mmCIF file with all atom_site columns, C-alpha atoms in Angstrom:
data_model
loop_
_atom_site.group_PDB
_atom_site.id
_atom_site.type_symbol
_atom_site.label_atom_id
_atom_site.label_alt_id
_atom_site.label_comp_id
_atom_site.label_asym_id
_atom_site.label_entity_id
_atom_site.label_seq_id
_atom_site.pdbx_PDB_ins_code
_atom_site.Cartn_x
_atom_site.Cartn_y
_atom_site.Cartn_z
_atom_site.occupancy
_atom_site.B_iso_or_equiv
_atom_site.pdbx_formal_charge
_atom_site.auth_seq_id
_atom_site.auth_comp_id
_atom_site.auth_asym_id
_atom_site.auth_atom_id
_atom_site.pdbx_PDB_model_num
ATOM 1   C CA . MET A 1 1   ? -0.057  -0.226 -0.336  1.00 94.00 ? 1   MET A CA 1
ATOM 2   C CA . ILE A 1 2   ? 1.186   3.166  -0.934  1.00 96.00 ? 2   ILE A CA 1
ATOM 3   C CA . GLY A 1 3   ? 0.552   5.936  1.614   1.00 97.00 ? 3   GLY A CA 1
ATOM 4   C CA . ILE A 1 4   ? -0.160  9.571  0.292   1.00 97.00 ? 4   ILE A CA 1
ATOM 5   C CA . LEU A 1 5   ? -0.503  13.161 1.667   1.00 97.00 ? 5   LEU A CA 1
ATOM 6   C CA . ILE A 1 6   ? -2.270  15.764 -0.528  1.00 97.00 ? 6   ILE A CA 1
ATOM 7   C CA . ALA A 1 7   ? -1.830  19.531 0.146   1.00 97.00 ? 7   ALA A CA 1
ATOM 8   C CA . GLU A 1 8   ? -4.045  21.601 -2.042  1.00 95.00 ? 8   GLU A CA 1
ATOM 9   C CA . HIS A 1 9   ? -5.735  24.558 -1.045  1.00 93.00 ? 9   HIS A CA 1
ATOM 10  C CA . LEU A 1 10  ? -8.766  24.297 -3.514  1.00 92.00 ? 10  LEU A CA 1
ATOM 11  C CA . PRO A 1 11  ? -11.441 22.458 -1.632  1.00 94.00 ? 11  PRO A CA 1
ATOM 12  C CA . LEU A 1 12  ? -13.211 20.635 -4.731  1.00 92.00 ? 12  LEU A CA 1
ATOM 13  C CA . VAL A 1 13  ? -10.038 19.634 -5.907  1.00 92.00 ? 13  VAL A CA 1
ATOM 14  C CA . ARG A 1 14  ? -8.382  18.369 -2.804  1.00 94.00 ? 14  ARG A CA 1
ATOM 15  C CA . LEU A 1 15  ? -11.704 16.798 -2.423  1.00 94.00 ? 15  LEU A CA 1
ATOM 16  C CA . GLY A 1 16  ? -11.419 15.015 -5.890  1.00 94.00 ? 16  GLY A CA 1
ATOM 17  C CA . LEU A 1 17  ? -7.759  13.749 -5.272  1.00 95.00 ? 17  LEU A CA 1
ATOM 18  C CA . VAL A 1 18  ? -8.741  12.449 -1.888  1.00 96.00 ? 18  VAL A CA 1
ATOM 19  C CA . THR A 1 19  ? -11.842 10.403 -3.361  1.00 95.00 ? 19  THR A CA 1
ATOM 20  C CA . SER A 1 20  ? -10.031 9.311  -6.458  1.00 95.00 ? 20  SER A CA 1
ATOM 21  C CA . LEU A 1 21  ? -6.920  8.191  -4.969  1.00 96.00 ? 21  LEU A CA 1
ATOM 22  C CA . ASP A 1 22  ? -8.686  6.322  -1.900  1.00 94.00 ? 22  ASP A CA 1
ATOM 23  C CA . GLY A 1 23  ? -10.389 4.343  -4.820  1.00 93.00 ? 23  GLY A CA 1
ATOM 24  C CA . GLU A 1 24  ? -7.423  2.491  -5.911  1.00 95.00 ? 24  GLU A CA 1
ATOM 25  C CA . ALA A 1 25  ? -6.599  -0.561 -4.491  1.00 95.00 ? 25  ALA A CA 1
ATOM 26  C CA . ASP A 1 26  ? -3.073  0.098  -3.620  1.00 97.00 ? 26  ASP A CA 1
ATOM 27  C CA . LEU A 1 27  ? -3.280  3.566  -2.645  1.00 97.00 ? 27  LEU A CA 1
ATOM 28  C CA . LYS A 1 28  ? -4.363  5.328  0.700   1.00 97.00 ? 28  LYS A CA 1
ATOM 29  C CA . VAL A 1 29  ? -4.363  8.843  1.495   1.00 97.00 ? 29  VAL A CA 1
ATOM 30  C CA . VAL A 1 30  ? -3.181  9.101  5.060   1.00 97.00 ? 30  VAL A CA 1
ATOM 31  C CA . ALA A 1 31  ? -3.392  13.065 5.557   1.00 97.00 ? 31  ALA A CA 1
ATOM 32  C CA . ASP A 1 32  ? -4.591  15.806 3.550   1.00 96.00 ? 32  ASP A CA 1
ATOM 33  C CA . LEU A 1 33  ? -4.496  19.865 4.472   1.00 95.00 ? 33  LEU A CA 1
ATOM 34  C CA . ASP A 1 34  ? -4.479  22.929 2.753   1.00 93.00 ? 34  ASP A CA 1
ATOM 35  C CA . ASP A 1 35  ? -1.615  25.170 4.085   1.00 91.00 ? 35  ASP A CA 1
ATOM 36  C CA . GLY A 1 36  ? 1.775   24.641 2.921   1.00 90.00 ? 36  GLY A CA 1
ATOM 37  C CA . GLU A 1 37  ? 3.224   25.618 5.900   1.00 91.00 ? 37  GLU A CA 1
ATOM 38  C CA . ASP A 1 38  ? 1.887   22.314 7.466   1.00 93.00 ? 38  ASP A CA 1
ATOM 39  C CA . VAL A 1 39  ? 2.953   19.828 5.015   1.00 95.00 ? 39  VAL A CA 1
ATOM 40  C CA . VAL A 1 40  ? 6.242   19.241 6.389   1.00 95.00 ? 40  VAL A CA 1
ATOM 41  C CA . SER A 1 41  ? 5.119   18.288 10.166  1.00 96.00 ? 41  SER A CA 1
ATOM 42  C CA . ALA A 1 42  ? 2.508   16.266 8.449   1.00 96.00 ? 42  ALA A CA 1
ATOM 43  C CA . VAL A 1 43  ? 4.624   14.105 6.628   1.00 97.00 ? 43  VAL A CA 1
ATOM 44  C CA . LEU A 1 44  ? 7.195   13.417 9.304   1.00 96.00 ? 44  LEU A CA 1
ATOM 45  C CA . ARG A 1 45  ? 4.034   12.639 11.656  1.00 97.00 ? 45  ARG A CA 1
ATOM 46  C CA . HIS A 1 46  ? 2.321   10.460 9.063   1.00 97.00 ? 46  HIS A CA 1
ATOM 47  C CA . GLU A 1 47  ? 5.466   8.913  7.132   1.00 96.00 ? 47  GLU A CA 1
ATOM 48  C CA . PRO A 1 48  ? 3.728   8.787  3.450   1.00 97.00 ? 48  PRO A CA 1
ATOM 49  C CA . ASP A 1 49  ? 5.535   7.467  0.606   1.00 97.00 ? 49  ASP A CA 1
ATOM 50  C CA . ALA A 1 50  ? 4.488   10.535 -1.709  1.00 97.00 ? 50  ALA A CA 1
ATOM 51  C CA . ALA A 1 51  ? 2.758   13.677 -1.366  1.00 97.00 ? 51  ALA A CA 1
ATOM 52  C CA . ILE A 1 52  ? 1.171   15.764 -3.894  1.00 97.00 ? 52  ILE A CA 1
ATOM 53  C CA . ILE A 1 53  ? 1.631   19.156 -3.584  1.00 96.00 ? 53  ILE A CA 1
ATOM 54  C CA . GLY A 1 54  ? -0.569  22.250 -5.557  1.00 95.00 ? 54  GLY A CA 1
ATOM 55  C CA . LEU A 1 55  ? 1.826   24.823 -6.739  1.00 92.00 ? 55  LEU A CA 1
ATOM 56  C CA . ASP A 1 56  ? 0.073   27.852 -5.348  1.00 90.00 ? 56  ASP A CA 1
ATOM 57  C CA . LEU A 1 57  ? -0.143  26.619 -1.526  1.00 91.00 ? 57  LEU A CA 1
ATOM 58  C CA . PRO A 1 58  ? -0.631  29.472 0.700   1.00 90.00 ? 58  PRO A CA 1
ATOM 59  C CA . GLY A 1 59  ? 2.238   29.804 3.673   1.00 86.00 ? 59  GLY A CA 1
ATOM 60  C CA . ALA A 1 60  ? 5.028   27.909 1.493   1.00 87.00 ? 60  ALA A CA 1
ATOM 61  C CA . ASP A 1 61  ? 4.760   27.302 -2.218  1.00 89.00 ? 61  ASP A CA 1
ATOM 62  C CA . GLY A 1 62  ? 5.059   23.765 -3.584  1.00 91.00 ? 62  GLY A CA 1
ATOM 63  C CA . PHE A 1 63  ? 8.681   24.503 -4.887  1.00 92.00 ? 63  PHE A CA 1
ATOM 64  C CA . SER A 1 64  ? 10.124  25.717 -1.116  1.00 92.00 ? 64  SER A CA 1
ATOM 65  C CA . THR A 1 65  ? 7.615   22.994 0.274   1.00 94.00 ? 65  THR A CA 1
ATOM 66  C CA . ALA A 1 66  ? 9.375   20.354 -1.974  1.00 95.00 ? 66  ALA A CA 1
ATOM 67  C CA . LEU A 1 67  ? 12.719  21.761 -1.127  1.00 94.00 ? 67  LEU A CA 1
ATOM 68  C CA . ARG A 1 68  ? 11.894  21.484 2.736   1.00 94.00 ? 68  ARG A CA 1
ATOM 69  C CA . LEU A 1 69  ? 10.442  17.801 2.010   1.00 95.00 ? 69  LEU A CA 1
ATOM 70  C CA . HIS A 1 70  ? 13.629  16.617 0.550   1.00 94.00 ? 70  HIS A CA 1
ATOM 71  C CA . GLU A 1 71  ? 15.979  18.018 3.204   1.00 95.00 ? 71  GLU A CA 1
ATOM 72  C CA . ARG A 1 72  ? 13.766  16.739 6.132   1.00 95.00 ? 72  ARG A CA 1
ATOM 73  C CA . ALA A 1 73  ? 11.659  14.003 4.738   1.00 96.00 ? 73  ALA A CA 1
ATOM 74  C CA . PRO A 1 74  ? 14.032  12.397 1.977   1.00 93.00 ? 74  PRO A CA 1
ATOM 75  C CA . GLY A 1 75  ? 11.990  9.264  1.476   1.00 94.00 ? 75  GLY A CA 1
ATOM 76  C CA . CYS A 1 76  ? 8.803   11.136 0.585   1.00 96.00 ? 76  CYS A CA 1
ATOM 77  C CA . ARG A 1 77  ? 8.454   11.484 -3.092  1.00 96.00 ? 77  ARG A CA 1
ATOM 78  C CA . VAL A 1 78  ? 6.901   14.909 -4.198  1.00 97.00 ? 78  VAL A CA 1
ATOM 79  C CA . LEU A 1 79  ? 4.472   15.583 -7.055  1.00 96.00 ? 79  LEU A CA 1
ATOM 80  C CA . ILE A 1 80  ? 4.047   18.954 -8.057  1.00 95.00 ? 80  ILE A CA 1
ATOM 81  C CA . LEU A 1 81  ? 0.538   20.043 -9.479  1.00 94.00 ? 81  LEU A CA 1
ATOM 82  C CA . SER A 1 82  ? 0.433   23.455 -11.235 1.00 91.00 ? 82  SER A CA 1
ATOM 83  C CA . ARG A 1 83  ? -2.653  25.070 -12.712 1.00 87.00 ? 83  ARG A CA 1
ATOM 84  C CA . ARG A 1 84  ? -0.836  26.601 -15.447 1.00 82.00 ? 84  ARG A CA 1
ATOM 85  C CA . PRO A 1 85  ? 2.323   24.392 -16.071 1.00 82.00 ? 85  PRO A CA 1
ATOM 86  C CA . THR A 1 86  ? 5.356   25.883 -18.081 1.00 80.00 ? 86  THR A CA 1
ATOM 87  C CA . PRO A 1 87  ? 8.394   24.402 -19.207 1.00 76.00 ? 87  PRO A CA 1
ATOM 88  C CA . GLY A 1 88  ? 10.249  26.530 -16.640 1.00 77.00 ? 88  GLY A CA 1
ATOM 89  C CA . GLN A 1 89  ? 7.941   25.365 -13.572 1.00 83.00 ? 89  GLN A CA 1
ATOM 90  C CA . VAL A 1 90  ? 9.065   21.885 -14.983 1.00 82.00 ? 90  VAL A CA 1
ATOM 91  C CA . ARG A 1 91  ? 12.914  22.945 -14.600 1.00 80.00 ? 91  ARG A CA 1
ATOM 92  C CA . ARG A 1 92  ? 12.117  24.576 -11.013 1.00 83.00 ? 92  ARG A CA 1
ATOM 93  C CA . ALA A 1 93  ? 10.590  21.277 -9.780  1.00 88.00 ? 93  ALA A CA 1
ATOM 94  C CA . PHE A 1 94  ? 13.463  19.515 -11.006 1.00 84.00 ? 94  PHE A CA 1
ATOM 95  C CA . ALA A 1 95  ? 16.144  21.808 -8.997  1.00 85.00 ? 95  ALA A CA 1
ATOM 96  C CA . VAL A 1 96  ? 13.852  21.416 -5.783  1.00 91.00 ? 96  VAL A CA 1
ATOM 97  C CA . HIS A 1 97  ? 14.098  17.421 -6.175  1.00 92.00 ? 97  HIS A CA 1
ATOM 98  C CA . ALA A 1 98  ? 10.493  16.787 -7.094  1.00 94.00 ? 98  ALA A CA 1
ATOM 99  C CA . LEU A 1 99  ? 9.997   13.465 -8.658  1.00 92.00 ? 99  LEU A CA 1
ATOM 100 C CA . GLY A 1 100 ? 6.851   14.771 -10.405 1.00 93.00 ? 100 GLY A CA 1
ATOM 101 C CA . PHE A 1 101 ? 5.464   17.617 -11.941 1.00 93.00 ? 101 PHE A CA 1
ATOM 102 C CA . MET A 1 102 ? 1.889   17.342 -13.609 1.00 92.00 ? 102 MET A CA 1
ATOM 103 C CA . SER A 1 103 ? -1.045  19.875 -14.667 1.00 88.00 ? 103 SER A CA 1
ATOM 104 C CA . LEU A 1 104 ? -4.483  20.255 -12.582 1.00 87.00 ? 104 LEU A CA 1
ATOM 105 C CA . GLU A 1 105 ? -6.005  19.303 -15.703 1.00 86.00 ? 105 GLU A CA 1
ATOM 106 C CA . THR A 1 106 ? -4.481  16.038 -15.575 1.00 86.00 ? 106 THR A CA 1
ATOM 107 C CA . GLY A 1 107 ? -7.338  12.718 -14.837 1.00 87.00 ? 107 GLY A CA 1
ATOM 108 C CA . PRO A 1 108 ? -7.163  11.019 -11.867 1.00 88.00 ? 108 PRO A CA 1
ATOM 109 C CA . LYS A 1 109 ? -6.026  7.950  -13.389 1.00 91.00 ? 109 LYS A CA 1
ATOM 110 C CA . GLU A 1 110 ? -2.854  9.720  -14.680 1.00 91.00 ? 110 GLU A CA 1
ATOM 111 C CA . ILE A 1 111 ? -2.243  11.168 -10.869 1.00 94.00 ? 111 ILE A CA 1
ATOM 112 C CA . ALA A 1 112 ? -2.307  7.757  -9.635  1.00 96.00 ? 112 ALA A CA 1
ATOM 113 C CA . ASP A 1 113 ? 0.041   5.861  -12.066 1.00 95.00 ? 113 ASP A CA 1
ATOM 114 C CA . GLY A 1 114 ? 2.326   8.757  -11.497 1.00 94.00 ? 114 GLY A CA 1
ATOM 115 C CA . VAL A 1 115 ? 2.180   8.287  -7.708  1.00 96.00 ? 115 VAL A CA 1
ATOM 116 C CA . ARG A 1 116 ? 3.125   4.461  -8.340  1.00 96.00 ? 116 ARG A CA 1
ATOM 117 C CA . ARG A 1 117 ? 5.964   5.718  -10.750 1.00 93.00 ? 117 ARG A CA 1
ATOM 118 C CA . MET A 1 118 ? 7.322   7.708  -7.951  1.00 94.00 ? 118 MET A CA 1
ATOM 119 C CA . ALA A 1 119 ? 7.135   5.135  -5.678  1.00 92.00 ? 119 ALA A CA 1
ATOM 120 C CA . ALA A 1 120 ? 9.203   2.866  -7.982  1.00 92.00 ? 120 ALA A CA 1
ATOM 121 C CA . GLY A 1 121 ? 11.947  5.805  -8.068  1.00 90.00 ? 121 GLY A CA 1
ATOM 122 C CA . HIS A 1 122 ? 10.779  7.102  -11.394 1.00 92.00 ? 122 HIS A CA 1
ATOM 123 C CA . ARG A 1 123 ? 10.039  10.338 -12.796 1.00 90.00 ? 123 ARG A CA 1
ATOM 124 C CA . ALA A 1 124 ? 6.269   11.159 -13.258 1.00 91.00 ? 124 ALA A CA 1
ATOM 125 C CA . ILE A 1 125 ? 5.939   13.979 -16.033 1.00 84.00 ? 125 ILE A CA 1
ATOM 126 C CA . ASP A 1 126 ? 3.964   14.589 -19.148 1.00 73.00 ? 126 ASP A CA 1
ATOM 127 C CA . SER A 1 127 ? 5.935   13.843 -21.762 1.00 65.00 ? 127 SER A CA 1
ATOM 128 C CA . ASP A 1 128 ? 5.127   16.895 -23.771 1.00 67.00 ? 128 ASP A CA 1
ATOM 129 C CA . LEU A 1 129 ? 6.311   19.038 -20.636 1.00 68.00 ? 129 LEU A CA 1
ATOM 130 C CA . ALA A 1 130 ? 9.207   16.990 -19.994 1.00 61.00 ? 130 ALA A CA 1
ATOM 131 C CA . VAL A 1 131 ? 10.580  17.707 -24.044 1.00 57.00 ? 131 VAL A CA 1
ATOM 132 C CA . ALA A 1 132 ? 9.238   21.751 -23.818 1.00 59.00 ? 132 ALA A CA 1
ATOM 133 C CA . ALA A 1 133 ? 11.675  22.152 -20.204 1.00 60.00 ? 133 ALA A CA 1
ATOM 134 C CA . LEU A 1 134 ? 14.669  20.409 -22.056 1.00 56.00 ? 134 LEU A CA 1
ATOM 135 C CA . GLU A 1 135 ? 13.982  22.408 -24.946 1.00 54.00 ? 135 GLU A CA 1
ATOM 136 C CA . SER A 1 136 ? 13.176  25.884 -23.064 1.00 61.00 ? 136 SER A CA 1
ATOM 137 C CA . VAL A 1 137 ? 16.049  28.979 -23.016 1.00 63.00 ? 137 VAL A CA 1
ATOM 138 C CA . GLU A 1 138 ? 18.620  28.862 -20.382 1.00 74.00 ? 138 GLU A CA 1
ATOM 139 C CA . ASN A 1 139 ? 18.294  31.674 -18.263 1.00 81.00 ? 139 ASN A CA 1
ATOM 140 C CA . PRO A 1 140 ? 20.519  34.870 -19.547 1.00 87.00 ? 140 PRO A CA 1
ATOM 141 C CA . LEU A 1 141 ? 20.587  36.973 -16.799 1.00 89.00 ? 141 LEU A CA 1
ATOM 142 C CA . THR A 1 142 ? 23.203  37.573 -14.443 1.00 93.00 ? 142 THR A CA 1
ATOM 143 C CA . ARG A 1 143 ? 23.007  36.914 -10.433 1.00 92.00 ? 143 ARG A CA 1
ATOM 144 C CA . ARG A 1 144 ? 22.684  40.654 -10.128 1.00 94.00 ? 144 ARG A CA 1
ATOM 145 C CA . GLU A 1 145 ? 19.790  41.544 -12.689 1.00 94.00 ? 145 GLU A CA 1
ATOM 146 C CA . LEU A 1 146 ? 18.285  38.469 -11.003 1.00 92.00 ? 146 LEU A CA 1
ATOM 147 C CA . ASP A 1 147 ? 18.389  40.427 -7.611  1.00 94.00 ? 147 ASP A CA 1
ATOM 148 C CA . VAL A 1 148 ? 16.998  43.696 -9.019  1.00 95.00 ? 148 VAL A CA 1
ATOM 149 C CA . LEU A 1 149 ? 14.153  41.720 -11.045 1.00 94.00 ? 149 LEU A CA 1
ATOM 150 C CA . ARG A 1 150 ? 13.034  39.964 -7.991  1.00 93.00 ? 150 ARG A CA 1
ATOM 151 C CA . GLN A 1 151 ? 13.048  43.242 -6.408  1.00 94.00 ? 151 GLN A CA 1
ATOM 152 C CA . ALA A 1 152 ? 10.667  44.471 -9.015  1.00 94.00 ? 152 ALA A CA 1
ATOM 153 C CA . ALA A 1 153 ? 8.517   41.626 -9.261  1.00 93.00 ? 153 ALA A CA 1
ATOM 154 C CA . GLN A 1 154 ? 7.708   42.639 -5.459  1.00 92.00 ? 154 GLN A CA 1
ATOM 155 C CA . GLY A 1 155 ? 6.541   46.079 -6.780  1.00 92.00 ? 155 GLY A CA 1
ATOM 156 C CA . ALA A 1 156 ? 9.754   48.067 -5.595  1.00 94.00 ? 156 ALA A CA 1
ATOM 157 C CA . ARG A 1 157 ? 10.503  51.293 -8.069  1.00 93.00 ? 157 ARG A CA 1
ATOM 158 C CA . SER A 1 158 ? 14.053  51.890 -8.922  1.00 95.00 ? 158 SER A CA 1
ATOM 159 C CA . GLY A 1 159 ? 14.918  53.922 -5.860  1.00 94.00 ? 159 GLY A CA 1
ATOM 160 C CA . GLU A 1 160 ? 13.543  51.129 -3.628  1.00 95.00 ? 160 GLU A CA 1
ATOM 161 C CA . ILE A 1 161 ? 15.591  48.538 -5.229  1.00 94.00 ? 161 ILE A CA 1
ATOM 162 C CA . ALA A 1 162 ? 18.916  50.764 -5.281  1.00 94.00 ? 162 ALA A CA 1
ATOM 163 C CA . GLU A 1 163 ? 18.575  51.141 -1.539  1.00 94.00 ? 163 GLU A CA 1
ATOM 164 C CA . GLN A 1 164 ? 17.578  47.499 -0.823  1.00 93.00 ? 164 GLN A CA 1
ATOM 165 C CA . LEU A 1 165 ? 20.915  46.082 -2.876  1.00 95.00 ? 165 LEU A CA 1
ATOM 166 C CA . PHE A 1 166 ? 22.942  49.137 -1.804  1.00 95.00 ? 166 PHE A CA 1
ATOM 167 C CA . LEU A 1 167 ? 23.251  50.235 -5.601  1.00 94.00 ? 167 LEU A CA 1
ATOM 168 C CA . SER A 1 168 ? 22.812  53.704 -7.535  1.00 95.00 ? 168 SER A CA 1
ATOM 169 C CA . VAL A 1 169 ? 19.672  54.367 -9.330  1.00 94.00 ? 169 VAL A CA 1
ATOM 170 C CA . GLY A 1 170 ? 21.068  54.733 -12.440 1.00 93.00 ? 170 GLY A CA 1
ATOM 171 C CA . THR A 1 171 ? 22.746  51.394 -11.877 1.00 95.00 ? 171 THR A CA 1
ATOM 172 C CA . VAL A 1 172 ? 19.575  49.839 -11.241 1.00 95.00 ? 172 VAL A CA 1
ATOM 173 C CA . ARG A 1 173 ? 18.214  51.254 -14.512 1.00 94.00 ? 173 ARG A CA 1
ATOM 174 C CA . ASN A 1 174 ? 20.963  50.046 -16.248 1.00 95.00 ? 174 ASN A CA 1
ATOM 175 C CA . HIS A 1 175 ? 20.359  46.212 -15.110 1.00 95.00 ? 175 HIS A CA 1
ATOM 176 C CA . LEU A 1 176 ? 16.242  46.596 -15.788 1.00 94.00 ? 176 LEU A CA 1
ATOM 177 C CA . SER A 1 177 ? 17.290  48.119 -19.302 1.00 92.00 ? 177 SER A CA 1
ATOM 178 C CA . ARG A 1 178 ? 19.584  45.231 -19.849 1.00 92.00 ? 178 ARG A CA 1
ATOM 179 C CA . ILE A 1 179 ? 17.349  42.858 -18.336 1.00 93.00 ? 179 ILE A CA 1
ATOM 180 C CA . MET A 1 180 ? 14.193  43.975 -20.798 1.00 89.00 ? 180 MET A CA 1
ATOM 181 C CA . CYS A 1 181 ? 16.803  43.669 -23.744 1.00 85.00 ? 181 CYS A CA 1
ATOM 182 C CA . LYS A 1 182 ? 17.693  39.902 -22.829 1.00 86.00 ? 182 LYS A CA 1
ATOM 183 C CA . THR A 1 183 ? 14.177  39.135 -22.348 1.00 83.00 ? 183 THR A CA 1
ATOM 184 C CA . GLY A 1 184 ? 12.771  41.089 -25.202 1.00 82.00 ? 184 GLY A CA 1
ATOM 185 C CA . ALA A 1 185 ? 10.332  42.155 -22.584 1.00 86.00 ? 185 ALA A CA 1
ATOM 186 C CA . ARG A 1 186 ? 8.111   45.328 -23.417 1.00 86.00 ? 186 ARG A CA 1
ATOM 187 C CA . ASN A 1 187 ? 8.697   46.563 -19.806 1.00 90.00 ? 187 ASN A CA 1
ATOM 188 C CA . ARG A 1 188 ? 9.708   45.093 -16.280 1.00 90.00 ? 188 ARG A CA 1
ATOM 189 C CA . LEU A 1 189 ? 6.457   43.736 -15.829 1.00 90.00 ? 189 LEU A CA 1
ATOM 190 C CA . ASP A 1 190 ? 6.526   42.189 -18.528 1.00 88.00 ? 190 ASP A CA 1
ATOM 191 C CA . ALA A 1 191 ? 9.883   41.128 -17.885 1.00 90.00 ? 191 ALA A CA 1
ATOM 192 C CA . VAL A 1 192 ? 8.915   39.501 -14.226 1.00 91.00 ? 192 VAL A CA 1
ATOM 193 C CA . ARG A 1 193 ? 6.265   37.440 -16.278 1.00 86.00 ? 193 ARG A CA 1
ATOM 194 C CA . ILE A 1 194 ? 8.610   36.102 -18.999 1.00 83.00 ? 194 ILE A CA 1
ATOM 195 C CA . ALA A 1 195 ? 11.235  35.470 -15.861 1.00 85.00 ? 195 ALA A CA 1
ATOM 196 C CA . SER A 1 196 ? 8.716   33.765 -14.403 1.00 82.00 ? 196 SER A CA 1
ATOM 197 C CA . ASP A 1 197 ? 7.203   31.634 -16.527 1.00 77.00 ? 197 ASP A CA 1
ATOM 198 C CA . ALA A 1 198 ? 10.547  30.511 -17.551 1.00 76.00 ? 198 ALA A CA 1
ATOM 199 C CA . GLY A 1 199 ? 11.648  29.638 -13.921 1.00 74.00 ? 199 GLY A CA 1
ATOM 200 C CA . TRP A 1 200 ? 14.401  31.870 -13.688 1.00 81.00 ? 200 TRP A CA 1
ATOM 201 C CA . LEU A 1 201 ? 12.956  33.904 -10.591 1.00 78.00 ? 201 LEU A CA 1
#
């Protein structure tokens, strides 16, 4: 029997996952919750073989939760579910040691099969997503440019970014200009969107 923990903040999605997976003869949902902050402690308490984690969990998102599980409970295999999967998200999922990554649109049978694959030590990912992730463009931004863009993603203005990163306002504007040039973005918000979709932020 493969024990599963489900962490998803949308009640209907979570209930659907619990019902469908519990209906499989070899799978058992041992816990379900709606907040990322509670996942690690719940995994340590229930010791599931696999955790299905929604990417947009409140408290701690799917990526940071997967990384914490890898550090605290490496025996628990992680499958991340995304509402709008992108190649960049797949790359980030692998970077935080998740074995599985699927869309929330994926059917319950495919998710159940994915859990079985992970329990056997294999990756569980849609083949089209995997190919797209391999073909996606490498990150062209420097570490400092990423620092600037992360601040911009939080709504900080050039002066605030300069203060946070101990840079001059002119240097920040130069970084933003280079970021938009490298990403082909129309403005800083577009650059944030492009970088987020690519999994660079």
